[in-house]
PDB file of C-alpha atoms in Angstrom:
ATOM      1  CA  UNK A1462      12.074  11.210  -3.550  1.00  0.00           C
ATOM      2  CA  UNK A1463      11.929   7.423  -3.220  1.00  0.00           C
ATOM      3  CA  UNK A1464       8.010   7.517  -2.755  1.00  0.00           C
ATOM      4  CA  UNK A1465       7.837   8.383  -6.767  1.00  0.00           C
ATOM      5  CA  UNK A1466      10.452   6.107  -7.766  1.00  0.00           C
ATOM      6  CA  UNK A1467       8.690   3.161  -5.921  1.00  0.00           C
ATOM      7  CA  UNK A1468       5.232   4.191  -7.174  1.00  0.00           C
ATOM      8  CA  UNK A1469       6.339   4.225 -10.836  1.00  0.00           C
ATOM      9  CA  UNK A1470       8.055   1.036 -10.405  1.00  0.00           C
ATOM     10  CA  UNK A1471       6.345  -1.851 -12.540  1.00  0.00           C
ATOM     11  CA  UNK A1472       8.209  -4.510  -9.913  1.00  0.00           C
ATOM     12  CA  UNK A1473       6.389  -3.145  -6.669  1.00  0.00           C
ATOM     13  CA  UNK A1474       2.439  -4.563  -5.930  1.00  0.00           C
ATOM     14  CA  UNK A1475       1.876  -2.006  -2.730  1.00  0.00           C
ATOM     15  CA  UNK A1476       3.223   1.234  -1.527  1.00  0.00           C
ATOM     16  CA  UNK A1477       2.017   2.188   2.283  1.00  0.00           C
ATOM     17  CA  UNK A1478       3.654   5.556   2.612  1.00  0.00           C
ATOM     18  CA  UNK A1479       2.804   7.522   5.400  1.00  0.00           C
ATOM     19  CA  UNK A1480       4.694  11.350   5.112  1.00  0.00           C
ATOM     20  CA  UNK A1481       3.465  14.849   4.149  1.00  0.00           C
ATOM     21  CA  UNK A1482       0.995  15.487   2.403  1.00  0.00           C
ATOM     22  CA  UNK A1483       2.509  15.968  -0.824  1.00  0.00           C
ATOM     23  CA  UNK A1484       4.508  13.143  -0.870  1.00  0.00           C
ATOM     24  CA  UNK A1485       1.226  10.919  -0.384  1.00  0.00           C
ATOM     25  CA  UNK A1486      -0.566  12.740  -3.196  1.00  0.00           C
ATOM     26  CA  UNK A1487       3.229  12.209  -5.363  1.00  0.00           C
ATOM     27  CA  UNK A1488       3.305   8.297  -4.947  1.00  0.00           C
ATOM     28  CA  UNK A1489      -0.882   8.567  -5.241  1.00  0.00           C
ATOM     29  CA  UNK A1490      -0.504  10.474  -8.760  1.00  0.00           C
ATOM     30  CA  UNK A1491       2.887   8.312  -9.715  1.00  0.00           C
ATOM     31  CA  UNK A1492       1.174   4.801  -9.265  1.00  0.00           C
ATOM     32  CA  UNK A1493      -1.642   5.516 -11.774  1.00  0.00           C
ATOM     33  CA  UNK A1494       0.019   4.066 -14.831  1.00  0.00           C
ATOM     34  CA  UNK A1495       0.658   0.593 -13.447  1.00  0.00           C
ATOM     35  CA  UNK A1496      -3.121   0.438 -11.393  1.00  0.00           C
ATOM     36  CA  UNK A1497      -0.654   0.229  -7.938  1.00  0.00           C
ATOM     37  CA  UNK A1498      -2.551  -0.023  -4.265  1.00  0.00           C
ATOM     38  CA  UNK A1499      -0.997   2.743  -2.142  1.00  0.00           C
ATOM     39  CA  UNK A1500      -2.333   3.336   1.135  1.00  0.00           C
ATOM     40  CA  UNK A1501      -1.370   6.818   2.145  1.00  0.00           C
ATOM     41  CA  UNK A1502      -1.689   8.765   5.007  1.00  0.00           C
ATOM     42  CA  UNK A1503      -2.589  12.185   3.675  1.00  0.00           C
ATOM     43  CA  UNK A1504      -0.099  14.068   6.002  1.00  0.00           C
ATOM     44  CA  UNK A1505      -0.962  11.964   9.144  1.00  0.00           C
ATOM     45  CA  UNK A1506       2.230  10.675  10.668  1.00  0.00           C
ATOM     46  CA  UNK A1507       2.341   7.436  12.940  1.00  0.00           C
ATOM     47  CA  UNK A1508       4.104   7.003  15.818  1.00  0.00           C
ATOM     48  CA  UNK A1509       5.362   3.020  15.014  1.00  0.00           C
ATOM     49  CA  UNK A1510       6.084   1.759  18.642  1.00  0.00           C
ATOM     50  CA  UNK A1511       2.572   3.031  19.685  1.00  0.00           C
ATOM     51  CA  UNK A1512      -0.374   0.328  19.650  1.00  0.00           C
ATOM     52  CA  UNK A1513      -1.972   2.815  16.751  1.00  0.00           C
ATOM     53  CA  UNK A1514       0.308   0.943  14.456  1.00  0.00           C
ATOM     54  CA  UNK A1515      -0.269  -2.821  15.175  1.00  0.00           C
ATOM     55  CA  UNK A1516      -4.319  -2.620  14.719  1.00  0.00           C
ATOM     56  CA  UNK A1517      -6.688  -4.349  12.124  1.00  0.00           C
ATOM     57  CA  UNK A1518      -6.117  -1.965   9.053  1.00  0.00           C
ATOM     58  CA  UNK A1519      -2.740  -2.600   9.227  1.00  0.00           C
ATOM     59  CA  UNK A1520      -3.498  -6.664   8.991  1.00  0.00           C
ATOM     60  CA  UNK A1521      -6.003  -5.662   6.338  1.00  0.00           C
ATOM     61  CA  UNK A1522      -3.807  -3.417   4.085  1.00  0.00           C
ATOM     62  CA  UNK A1523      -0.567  -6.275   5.075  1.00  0.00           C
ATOM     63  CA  UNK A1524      -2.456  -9.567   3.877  1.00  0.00           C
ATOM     64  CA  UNK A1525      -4.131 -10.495   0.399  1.00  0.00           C
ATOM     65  CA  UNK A1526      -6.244 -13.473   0.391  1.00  0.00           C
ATOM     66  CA  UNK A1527      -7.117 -15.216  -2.599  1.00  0.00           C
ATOM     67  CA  UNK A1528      -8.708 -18.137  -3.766  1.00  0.00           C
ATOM     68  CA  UNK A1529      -7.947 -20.933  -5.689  1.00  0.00           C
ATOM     69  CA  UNK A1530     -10.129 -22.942  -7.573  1.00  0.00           C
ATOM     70  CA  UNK A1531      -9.403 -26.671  -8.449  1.00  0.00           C
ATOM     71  CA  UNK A1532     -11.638 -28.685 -10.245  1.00  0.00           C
ATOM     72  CA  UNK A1533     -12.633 -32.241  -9.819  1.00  0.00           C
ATOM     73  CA  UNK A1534     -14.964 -34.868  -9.864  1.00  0.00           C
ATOM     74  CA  UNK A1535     -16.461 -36.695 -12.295  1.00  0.00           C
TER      75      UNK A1535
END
C-alpha cells in the first residue's frame, strides 16, 4: 500500500522496495509519470543482517555522483 503512494509521490527521487512480486511491479508501474528510479527486487526478499545486504550494488543504487562544472580562467 505505501509502495504506490511513495512511487506516485512527486517529493521522492528513489524507491528501493524489495517485497512480492506484485508490489515491485505496483511501485515499477506507479513511478512512470514522474521518470522515478526504483530498484526492485522482483519477489526476492533479503535477509538485512546478512552480508548479502551491505555489498557494492547497494553502495551503487545508495550514492549519486555528479559533477560540477566551474568555469575560469582567462
Amino acid at each position: 500500500e505505501l509502495a504506490g503512494v511513495l512511487a506516485k509521490h512527486d517529493d521522492v527521487d528513489g524507491l528501493w522496495v524489495f517485497a512480492d512480486a506484485e508490489t515491485c511491479a505496483k511501485a515499477e508501474a506507479e513511478s512512470i509519470g514522474n521518470l522515478k528510479r526504483v530498484w526492485s527486487g522482483n519477489g526476492r526478499g533479503i535477509d538485512w543482517a546478512s552480508d548479502q545486504a551491505a555489498g557494492d550494488a547497494f553502495l551503487r543504487r545508495a550514492v549519486e555522483v555528479k559533477n560540477v562544472w566551474v568555469p575560469y580562467g582567462d
